[in-house]
Amino acid sequence: MTAARPAPLRVVVAGKGGVGKTTITALVGRQLARAGRRVLLVDADEQMNLARTLGIPASEASAIVPLAHQDDYIEESVGARPGEQGALLRLNPDTTDAVARFGVDGPDGVRLLVMGGLRSAGGGCLCPENSLLRSAVAGVGRDQAEVVLMDTHAGVEHFGRALARGFDHAVVVTDTSTNAAAVAVQTARLARELGIPRIGLVVNRARDTTDRQRVARLVADEGGFAFESVTVLPWDETVLDADPSVDALVGSEGAFATATAALADSWRPTRMELAR
Ligand SMILES: Nc1ncnc2c1ncn2[C@@H]1O[C@H](COP(=O)(O)OP(=O)(O)OP(=O)(O)O)[C@@H](O)[C@H]1O
Ligand SMILES: [Mg+2]
C-alpha cells in the first residue's frame, strides 16, 4: 500500500443550466494560473465545452479524446472495457498517471482533463468508465496540481454519481431566477450530504445591489441554506462579447473579471488544508 499523496485544493462548480459555470471555471482557472498556481481544470460536463471556453482553438478542442473513451486505458486500470458486462472491476484503480497521459495544455499553463460522458445518467452504475473517472479525479496529487477546478453538468445529477466526493469546496452558481435559486439550494444540500466542508453561493449576472437580496429571499423560500459565503458577480456585456472563449477577459479590468479574481482569491487553501 502506497502512502497517501498530499491532495490539491479541489473545487467543484455546480448549478442550473446556463448560469455561468463554464465561464467562471475557465476564467478563474486562467486567473489562478497567471497568479502562479498550478491549475488542473476538469471538464465533467458531457457537453465538453470547457476547452473552447478556455481559449483552446476549435480544431484542437474537437480533437481531444475524453477519458471516458480511452478504452485501452480503462481496461488496463479497471480491468474491463466500456460496455463489457459481468467483468470484475477494480474498485480502486491506480489512475495516478491519468493527468500526465491524457491532460492537455491550455492557455496560461493550465492543464485540462476532459472526462466525457458517463453511462447511466444519475445511476450508481458500476461500469468501467464511471469507476475510472471517479478515481482519476480523486487520485490527483499536489505534485500534479495545487488547485483542481471541476466544471459540471447542469443540475444536481453529477452529485448523484459522487464525482465530487472528497472535494473541499462546492461553488454553487445561480443567477437571479427562481428556478436557478431552487437548483442551487438542492445542489448545496447534496454537497453537504457528500461531506463537502465549504459550500459557497455565487450570484452571477447581478444587475444591481438589490439582486443579492432577491436571491437571498429566493433561497429562503426554498427552505434556506447556510452558505459559507455569498459572492456577487455582475452582469457584464464584455462576457458576451468575449464568446466563445474567456481570452479577452483574462487580464482585463472589467467588472466580471475583477469579481472572479476576488472569488479565486477566496479559495486560498486554509492552513489545515495545506497541512494535509
Ligand atoms: N456575468 C455575466 N454577464 C453576462 N453574460 C454572462 C455572464 N456570465 C455568463 N454569461 C453568459 O451566459 C452564457 C452561459 O454561460 P455558461 O456557458 O458559462 O453557463 P453554464 O452554466 O456553463 O451552462 P451549461 O449549464 O449549459 O453548461 C454564456 O453566453 C456566457 O457568456
Ligand atoms: Mg457549462
PDB file of N, CA and C in Angstrom, residues 33-106:
ATOM      1  N   ALA A  33      -3.866  30.538 -12.642  1.00  0.00           N
ATOM      2  CA  ALA A  33      -2.617  30.129 -13.293  1.00  0.00           C
ATOM      3  C   ALA A  33      -1.711  31.341 -13.493  1.00  0.00           C
ATOM      4  N   ARG A  34      -2.296  32.456 -13.876  1.00  0.00           N
ATOM      5  CA  ARG A  34      -1.492  33.681 -14.051  1.00  0.00           C
ATOM      6  C   ARG A  34      -0.908  34.164 -12.739  1.00  0.00           C
ATOM      7  N   ALA A  35      -1.630  33.846 -11.655  1.00  0.00           N
ATOM      8  CA  ALA A  35      -1.141  34.249 -10.332  1.00  0.00           C
ATOM      9  C   ALA A  35      -0.098  33.254  -9.808  1.00  0.00           C
ATOM     10  N   GLY A  36       0.269  32.286 -10.640  1.00  0.00           N
ATOM     11  CA  GLY A  36       1.365  31.391 -10.286  1.00  0.00           C
ATOM     12  C   GLY A  36       0.945  30.056  -9.711  1.00  0.00           C
ATOM     13  N   ARG A  37      -0.356  29.778  -9.685  1.00  0.00           N
ATOM     14  CA  ARG A  37      -0.801  28.478  -9.147  1.00  0.00           C
ATOM     15  C   ARG A  37      -0.800  27.436 -10.261  1.00  0.00           C
ATOM     16  N   ARG A  38      -0.472  26.187  -9.891  1.00  0.00           N
ATOM     17  CA  ARG A  38      -0.588  25.097 -10.864  1.00  0.00           C
ATOM     18  C   ARG A  38      -2.027  24.608 -10.846  1.00  0.00           C
ATOM     19  N   VAL A  39      -2.689  24.743 -11.977  1.00  0.00           N
ATOM     20  CA  VAL A  39      -4.138  24.529 -12.020  1.00  0.00           C
ATOM     21  C   VAL A  39      -4.480  23.373 -12.947  1.00  0.00           C
ATOM     22  N   LEU A  40      -5.344  22.489 -12.449  1.00  0.00           N
ATOM     23  CA  LEU A  40      -5.926  21.452 -13.308  1.00  0.00           C
ATOM     24  C   LEU A  40      -7.417  21.719 -13.406  1.00  0.00           C
ATOM     25  N   LEU A  41      -7.901  21.888 -14.618  1.00  0.00           N
ATOM     26  CA  LEU A  41      -9.340  22.039 -14.823  1.00  0.00           C
ATOM     27  C   LEU A  41      -9.892  20.697 -15.291  1.00  0.00           C
ATOM     28  N   VAL A  42     -11.004  20.303 -14.714  1.00  0.00           N
ATOM     29  CA  VAL A  42     -11.627  19.039 -15.094  1.00  0.00           C
ATOM     30  C   VAL A  42     -12.972  19.350 -15.726  1.00  0.00           C
ATOM     31  N   ASP A  43     -13.166  18.877 -16.948  1.00  0.00           N
ATOM     32  CA  ASP A  43     -14.461  19.070 -17.596  1.00  0.00           C
ATOM     33  C   ASP A  43     -15.296  17.815 -17.368  1.00  0.00           C
ATOM     34  N   ALA A  44     -16.230  17.916 -16.444  1.00  0.00           N
ATOM     35  CA  ALA A  44     -17.083  16.761 -16.124  1.00  0.00           C
ATOM     36  C   ALA A  44     -18.478  16.934 -16.716  1.00  0.00           C
ATOM     37  N   ASP A  45     -18.591  17.854 -17.665  1.00  0.00           N
ATOM     38  CA  ASP A  45     -19.866  18.028 -18.370  1.00  0.00           C
ATOM     39  C   ASP A  45     -19.755  17.330 -19.723  1.00  0.00           C
ATOM     40  N   GLU A  46     -20.691  16.446 -20.022  1.00  0.00           N
ATOM     41  CA  GLU A  46     -20.564  15.700 -21.278  1.00  0.00           C
ATOM     42  C   GLU A  46     -20.698  16.582 -22.518  1.00  0.00           C
ATOM     43  N   GLN A  47     -21.130  17.820 -22.342  1.00  0.00           N
ATOM     44  CA  GLN A  47     -21.126  18.765 -23.472  1.00  0.00           C
ATOM     45  C   GLN A  47     -19.693  19.113 -23.881  1.00  0.00           C
ATOM     46  N   MET A  48     -18.777  18.975 -22.956  1.00  0.00           N
ATOM     47  CA  MET A  48     -17.338  19.155 -23.191  1.00  0.00           C
ATOM     48  C   MET A  48     -17.001  20.504 -23.852  1.00  0.00           C
ATOM     49  N   ASN A  49     -17.506  21.591 -23.302  1.00  0.00           N
ATOM     50  CA  ASN A  49     -17.201  22.886 -23.907  1.00  0.00           C
ATOM     51  C   ASN A  49     -16.210  23.737 -23.117  1.00  0.00           C
ATOM     52  N   LEU A  50     -15.604  23.148 -22.099  1.00  0.00           N
ATOM     53  CA  LEU A  50     -14.634  23.911 -21.302  1.00  0.00           C
ATOM     54  C   LEU A  50     -13.379  24.248 -22.111  1.00  0.00           C
ATOM     55  N   ALA A  51     -12.942  23.325 -22.974  1.00  0.00           N
ATOM     56  CA  ALA A  51     -11.723  23.554 -23.754  1.00  0.00           C
ATOM     57  C   ALA A  51     -11.845  24.825 -24.593  1.00  0.00           C
ATOM     58  N   ARG A  52     -12.958  24.946 -25.291  1.00  0.00           N
ATOM     59  CA  ARG A  52     -13.145  26.137 -26.138  1.00  0.00           C
ATOM     60  C   ARG A  52     -13.298  27.393 -25.299  1.00  0.00           C
ATOM     61  N   THR A  53     -14.022  27.276 -24.200  1.00  0.00           N
ATOM     62  CA  THR A  53     -14.219  28.448 -23.347  1.00  0.00           C
ATOM     63  C   THR A  53     -12.882  28.914 -22.766  1.00  0.00           C
ATOM     64  N   LEU A  54     -12.005  27.943 -22.520  1.00  0.00           N
ATOM     65  CA  LEU A  54     -10.675  28.280 -22.011  1.00  0.00           C
ATOM     66  C   LEU A  54      -9.855  29.062 -23.022  1.00  0.00           C
ATOM     67  N   GLY A  55     -10.145  28.838 -24.308  1.00  0.00           N
ATOM     68  CA  GLY A  55      -9.392  29.514 -25.355  1.00  0.00           C
ATOM     69  C   GLY A  55      -8.570  28.553 -26.196  1.00  0.00           C
ATOM     70  N   ILE A  56      -8.802  27.250 -26.025  1.00  0.00           N
ATOM     71  CA  ILE A  56      -8.146  26.270 -26.893  1.00  0.00           C
ATOM     72  C   ILE A  56      -8.858  26.326 -28.254  1.00  0.00           C
ATOM     73  N   PRO A  57      -8.092  26.463 -29.359  1.00  0.00           N
ATOM     74  CA  PRO A  57      -8.729  26.606 -30.669  1.00  0.00           C
ATOM     75  C   PRO A  57      -9.666  25.428 -30.977  1.00  0.00           C
ATOM     76  N   ALA A  58     -10.725  25.719 -31.747  1.00  0.00           N
ATOM     77  CA  ALA A  58     -11.767  24.731 -32.016  1.00  0.00           C
ATOM     78  C   ALA A  58     -11.202  23.428 -32.585  1.00  0.00           C
ATOM     79  N   SER A  59     -10.231  23.529 -33.505  1.00  0.00           N
ATOM     80  CA  SER A  59      -9.704  22.309 -34.143  1.00  0.00           C
ATOM     81  C   SER A  59      -9.009  21.429 -33.101  1.00  0.00           C
ATOM     82  N   GLU A  60      -8.274  22.065 -32.176  1.00  0.00           N
ATOM     83  CA  GLU A  60      -7.599  21.283 -31.120  1.00  0.00           C
ATOM     84  C   GLU A  60      -8.608  20.744 -30.119  1.00  0.00           C
ATOM     85  N   ALA A  61      -9.591  21.572 -29.786  1.00  0.00           N
ATOM     86  CA  ALA A  61     -10.575  21.165 -28.778  1.00  0.00           C
ATOM     87  C   ALA A  61     -11.360  19.945 -29.265  1.00  0.00           C
ATOM     88  N   SER A  62     -11.717  19.957 -30.554  1.00  0.00           N
ATOM     89  CA  SER A  62     -12.538  18.839 -31.036  1.00  0.00           C
ATOM     90  C   SER A  62     -11.712  17.567 -31.193  1.00  0.00           C
ATOM     91  N   ALA A  63     -10.373  17.704 -31.177  1.00  0.00           N
ATOM     92  CA  ALA A  63      -9.524  16.507 -31.310  1.00  0.00           C
ATOM     93  C   ALA A  63      -9.252  15.844 -29.953  1.00  0.00           C
ATOM     94  N   ILE A  64      -9.681  16.465 -28.874  1.00  0.00           N
ATOM     95  CA  ILE A  64      -9.416  15.876 -27.547  1.00  0.00           C
ATOM     96  C   ILE A  64     -10.262  14.611 -27.378  1.00  0.00           C
ATOM     97  N   VAL A  65      -9.597  13.518 -27.013  1.00  0.00           N
ATOM     98  CA  VAL A  65     -10.336  12.274 -26.735  1.00  0.00           C
ATOM     99  C   VAL A  65     -10.582  12.220 -25.228  1.00  0.00           C
ATOM    100  N   PRO A  66     -11.837  12.254 -24.809  1.00  0.00           N
ATOM    101  CA  PRO A  66     -12.103  12.283 -23.373  1.00  0.00           C
ATOM    102  C   PRO A  66     -11.706  10.987 -22.678  1.00  0.00           C
ATOM    103  N   LEU A  67     -11.469  11.096 -21.416  1.00  0.00           N
ATOM    104  CA  LEU A  67     -11.034   9.937 -20.627  1.00  0.00           C
ATOM    105  C   LEU A  67     -12.022   8.767 -20.725  1.00  0.00           C
ATOM    106  N   ALA A  68     -13.316   9.096 -20.781  1.00  0.00           N
ATOM    107  CA  ALA A  68     -14.334   8.036 -20.841  1.00  0.00           C
ATOM    108  C   ALA A  68     -14.228   7.213 -22.125  1.00  0.00           C
ATOM    109  N   HIS A  69     -13.490   7.735 -23.120  1.00  0.00           N
ATOM    110  CA  HIS A  69     -13.344   6.997 -24.384  1.00  0.00           C
ATOM    111  C   HIS A  69     -11.958   6.382 -24.557  1.00  0.00           C
ATOM    112  N   GLN A  70     -11.146   6.448 -23.530  1.00  0.00           N
ATOM    113  CA  GLN A  70      -9.807   5.844 -23.606  1.00  0.00           C
ATOM    114  C   GLN A  70      -9.957   4.374 -23.222  1.00  0.00           C
ATOM    115  N   ASP A  71     -10.512   3.587 -24.130  1.00  0.00           N
ATOM    116  CA  ASP A  71     -10.886   2.210 -23.802  1.00  0.00           C
ATOM    117  C   ASP A  71      -9.711   1.358 -23.321  1.00  0.00           C
ATOM    118  N   ASP A  72      -8.543   1.515 -23.983  1.00  0.00           N
ATOM    119  CA  ASP A  72      -7.389   0.683 -23.583  1.00  0.00           C
ATOM    120  C   ASP A  72      -6.967   1.024 -22.154  1.00  0.00           C
ATOM    121  N   TYR A  73      -6.942   2.311 -21.869  1.00  0.00           N
ATOM    122  CA  TYR A  73      -6.536   2.740 -20.523  1.00  0.00           C
ATOM    123  C   TYR A  73      -7.545   2.258 -19.481  1.00  0.00           C
ATOM    124  N   ILE A  74      -8.805   2.333 -19.841  1.00  0.00           N
ATOM    125  CA  ILE A  74      -9.854   1.893 -18.912  1.00  0.00           C
ATOM    126  C   ILE A  74      -9.682   0.400 -18.616  1.00  0.00           C
ATOM    127  N   GLU A  75      -9.422  -0.364 -19.658  1.00  0.00           N
ATOM    128  CA  GLU A  75      -9.242  -1.800 -19.447  1.00  0.00           C
ATOM    129  C   GLU A  75      -8.007  -2.083 -18.596  1.00  0.00           C
ATOM    130  N   GLU A  76      -6.926  -1.367 -18.928  1.00  0.00           N
ATOM    131  CA  GLU A  76      -5.663  -1.533 -18.210  1.00  0.00           C
ATOM    132  C   GLU A  76      -5.838  -1.239 -16.711  1.00  0.00           C
ATOM    133  N   SER A  77      -6.563  -0.176 -16.394  1.00  0.00           N
ATOM    134  CA  SER A  77      -6.615   0.221 -14.982  1.00  0.00           C
ATOM    135  C   SER A  77      -7.804  -0.371 -14.218  1.00  0.00           C
ATOM    136  N   VAL A  78      -8.933  -0.540 -14.898  1.00  0.00           N
ATOM    137  CA  VAL A  78     -10.127  -1.013 -14.184  1.00  0.00           C
ATOM    138  C   VAL A  78     -10.343  -2.519 -14.363  1.00  0.00           C
ATOM    139  N   GLY A  79      -9.813  -3.054 -15.476  1.00  0.00           N
ATOM    140  CA  GLY A  79      -9.950  -4.494 -15.674  1.00  0.00           C
ATOM    141  C   GLY A  79     -11.047  -4.881 -16.649  1.00  0.00           C
ATOM    142  N   ALA A  80     -11.698  -3.899 -17.278  1.00  0.00           N
ATOM    143  CA  ALA A  80     -12.729  -4.219 -18.277  1.00  0.00           C
ATOM    144  C   ALA A  80     -12.881  -3.044 -19.227  1.00  0.00           C
ATOM    145  N   ARG A  81     -13.279  -3.349 -20.449  1.00  0.00           N
ATOM    146  CA  ARG A  81     -13.507  -2.283 -21.430  1.00  0.00           C
ATOM    147  C   ARG A  81     -14.925  -1.741 -21.277  1.00  0.00           C
ATOM    148  N   PRO A  82     -15.157  -0.486 -21.686  1.00  0.00           N
ATOM    149  CA  PRO A  82     -16.521   0.052 -21.637  1.00  0.00           C
ATOM    150  C   PRO A  82     -17.474  -0.881 -22.387  1.00  0.00           C
ATOM    151  N   GLY A  83     -18.617  -1.133 -21.823  1.00  0.00           N
ATOM    152  CA  GLY A  83     -19.610  -1.977 -22.472  1.00  0.00           C
ATOM    153  C   GLY A  83     -19.485  -3.439 -22.087  1.00  0.00           C
ATOM    154  N   GLU A  84     -18.366  -3.813 -21.486  1.00  0.00           N
ATOM    155  CA  GLU A  84     -18.172  -5.212 -21.089  1.00  0.00           C
ATOM    156  C   GLU A  84     -19.031  -5.513 -19.869  1.00  0.00           C
ATOM    157  N   GLN A  85     -19.799  -6.545 -19.994  1.00  0.00           N
ATOM    158  CA  GLN A  85     -20.702  -6.897 -18.893  1.00  0.00           C
ATOM    159  C   GLN A  85     -20.074  -7.969 -18.012  1.00  0.00           C
ATOM    160  N   GLY A  86     -20.381  -7.902 -16.759  1.00  0.00           N
ATOM    161  CA  GLY A  86     -20.080  -9.024 -15.870  1.00  0.00           C
ATOM    162  C   GLY A  86     -18.627  -9.159 -15.425  1.00  0.00           C
ATOM    163  N   ALA A  87     -17.738  -8.296 -15.947  1.00  0.00           N
ATOM    164  CA  ALA A  87     -16.333  -8.419 -15.538  1.00  0.00           C
ATOM    165  C   ALA A  87     -16.172  -7.903 -14.107  1.00  0.00           C
ATOM    166  N   LEU A  88     -15.200  -8.439 -13.425  1.00  0.00           N
ATOM    167  CA  LEU A  88     -14.936  -7.985 -12.060  1.00  0.00           C
ATOM    168  C   LEU A  88     -14.098  -6.708 -12.153  1.00  0.00           C
ATOM    169  N   LEU A  89     -14.626  -5.597 -11.645  1.00  0.00           N
ATOM    170  CA  LEU A  89     -13.921  -4.321 -11.783  1.00  0.00           C
ATOM    171  C   LEU A  89     -13.045  -4.058 -10.566  1.00  0.00           C
ATOM    172  N   ARG A  90     -11.864  -3.486 -10.838  1.00  0.00           N
ATOM    173  CA  ARG A  90     -11.063  -2.994  -9.712  1.00  0.00           C
ATOM    174  C   ARG A  90     -11.731  -1.729  -9.200  1.00  0.00           C
ATOM    175  N   LEU A  91     -12.104  -1.710  -7.946  1.00  0.00           N
ATOM    176  CA  LEU A  91     -12.856  -0.564  -7.446  1.00  0.00           C
ATOM    177  C   LEU A  91     -11.963   0.621  -7.126  1.00  0.00           C
ATOM    178  N   ASN A  92     -10.703   0.367  -6.862  1.00  0.00           N
ATOM    179  CA  ASN A  92      -9.767   1.464  -6.615  1.00  0.00           C
ATOM    180  C   ASN A  92      -8.627   1.408  -7.612  1.00  0.00           C
ATOM    181  N   PRO A  93      -8.932   1.641  -8.887  1.00  0.00           N
ATOM    182  CA  PRO A  93      -7.880   1.519  -9.899  1.00  0.00           C
ATOM    183  C   PRO A  93      -6.798   2.579  -9.693  1.00  0.00           C
ATOM    184  N   ASP A  94      -5.582   2.251 -10.096  1.00  0.00           N
ATOM    185  CA  ASP A  94      -4.492   3.222  -9.998  1.00  0.00           C
ATOM    186  C   ASP A  94      -4.549   4.124 -11.228  1.00  0.00           C
ATOM    187  N   THR A  95      -4.948   5.360 -11.007  1.00  0.00           N
ATOM    188  CA  THR A  95      -5.078   6.295 -12.140  1.00  0.00           C
ATOM    189  C   THR A  95      -4.173   7.496 -11.939  1.00  0.00           C
ATOM    190  N   THR A  96      -3.088   7.294 -11.182  1.00  0.00           N
ATOM    191  CA  THR A  96      -2.230   8.447 -10.863  1.00  0.00           C
ATOM    192  C   THR A  96      -1.554   9.032 -12.110  1.00  0.00           C
ATOM    193  N   ASP A  97      -1.518   8.260 -13.200  1.00  0.00           N
ATOM    194  CA  ASP A  97      -0.897   8.805 -14.416  1.00  0.00           C
ATOM    195  C   ASP A  97      -1.928   9.381 -15.395  1.00  0.00           C
ATOM    196  N   ALA A  98      -3.198   9.442 -15.005  1.00  0.00           N
ATOM    197  CA  ALA A  98      -4.245   9.876 -15.952  1.00  0.00           C
ATOM    198  C   ALA A  98      -4.019  11.314 -16.428  1.00  0.00           C
ATOM    199  N   VAL A  99      -3.658  12.197 -15.519  1.00  0.00           N
ATOM    200  CA  VAL A  99      -3.478  13.605 -15.912  1.00  0.00           C
ATOM    201  C   VAL A  99      -2.259  13.742 -16.819  1.00  0.00           C
ATOM    202  N   ALA A 100      -1.182  13.052 -16.461  1.00  0.00           N
ATOM    203  CA  ALA A 100       0.035  13.150 -17.273  1.00  0.00           C
ATOM    204  C   ALA A 100      -0.222  12.591 -18.677  1.00  0.00           C
ATOM    205  N   ARG A 101      -0.988  11.512 -18.760  1.00  0.00           N
ATOM    206  CA  ARG A 101      -1.192  10.881 -20.068  1.00  0.00           C
ATOM    207  C   ARG A 101      -2.271  11.554 -20.897  1.00  0.00           C
ATOM    208  N   PHE A 102      -3.324  11.982 -20.252  1.00  0.00           N
ATOM    209  CA  PHE A 102      -4.477  12.434 -21.034  1.00  0.00           C
ATOM    210  C   PHE A 102      -4.842  13.906 -20.825  1.00  0.00           C
ATOM    211  N   GLY A 103      -4.141  14.579 -19.924  1.00  0.00           N
ATOM    212  CA  GLY A 103      -4.384  16.009 -19.756  1.00  0.00           C
ATOM    213  C   GLY A 103      -3.848  16.760 -20.969  1.00  0.00           C
ATOM    214  N   VAL A 104      -4.457  17.896 -21.297  1.00  0.00           N
ATOM    215  CA  VAL A 104      -3.940  18.711 -22.402  1.00  0.00           C
ATOM    216  C   VAL A 104      -3.554  20.087 -21.846  1.00  0.00           C
ATOM    217  N   ASP A 105      -2.607  20.722 -22.528  1.00  0.00           N
ATOM    218  CA  ASP A 105      -2.164  22.036 -22.080  1.00  0.00           C
ATOM    219  C   ASP A 105      -3.076  23.111 -22.624  1.00  0.00           C
ATOM    220  N   GLY A 106      -3.483  24.007 -21.747  1.00  0.00           N
ATOM    221  CA  GLY A 106      -4.311  25.134 -22.164  1.00  0.00           C
ATOM    222  C   GLY A 106      -3.553  26.447 -21.983  1.00  0.00           C
TER     223      GLY A 106
END
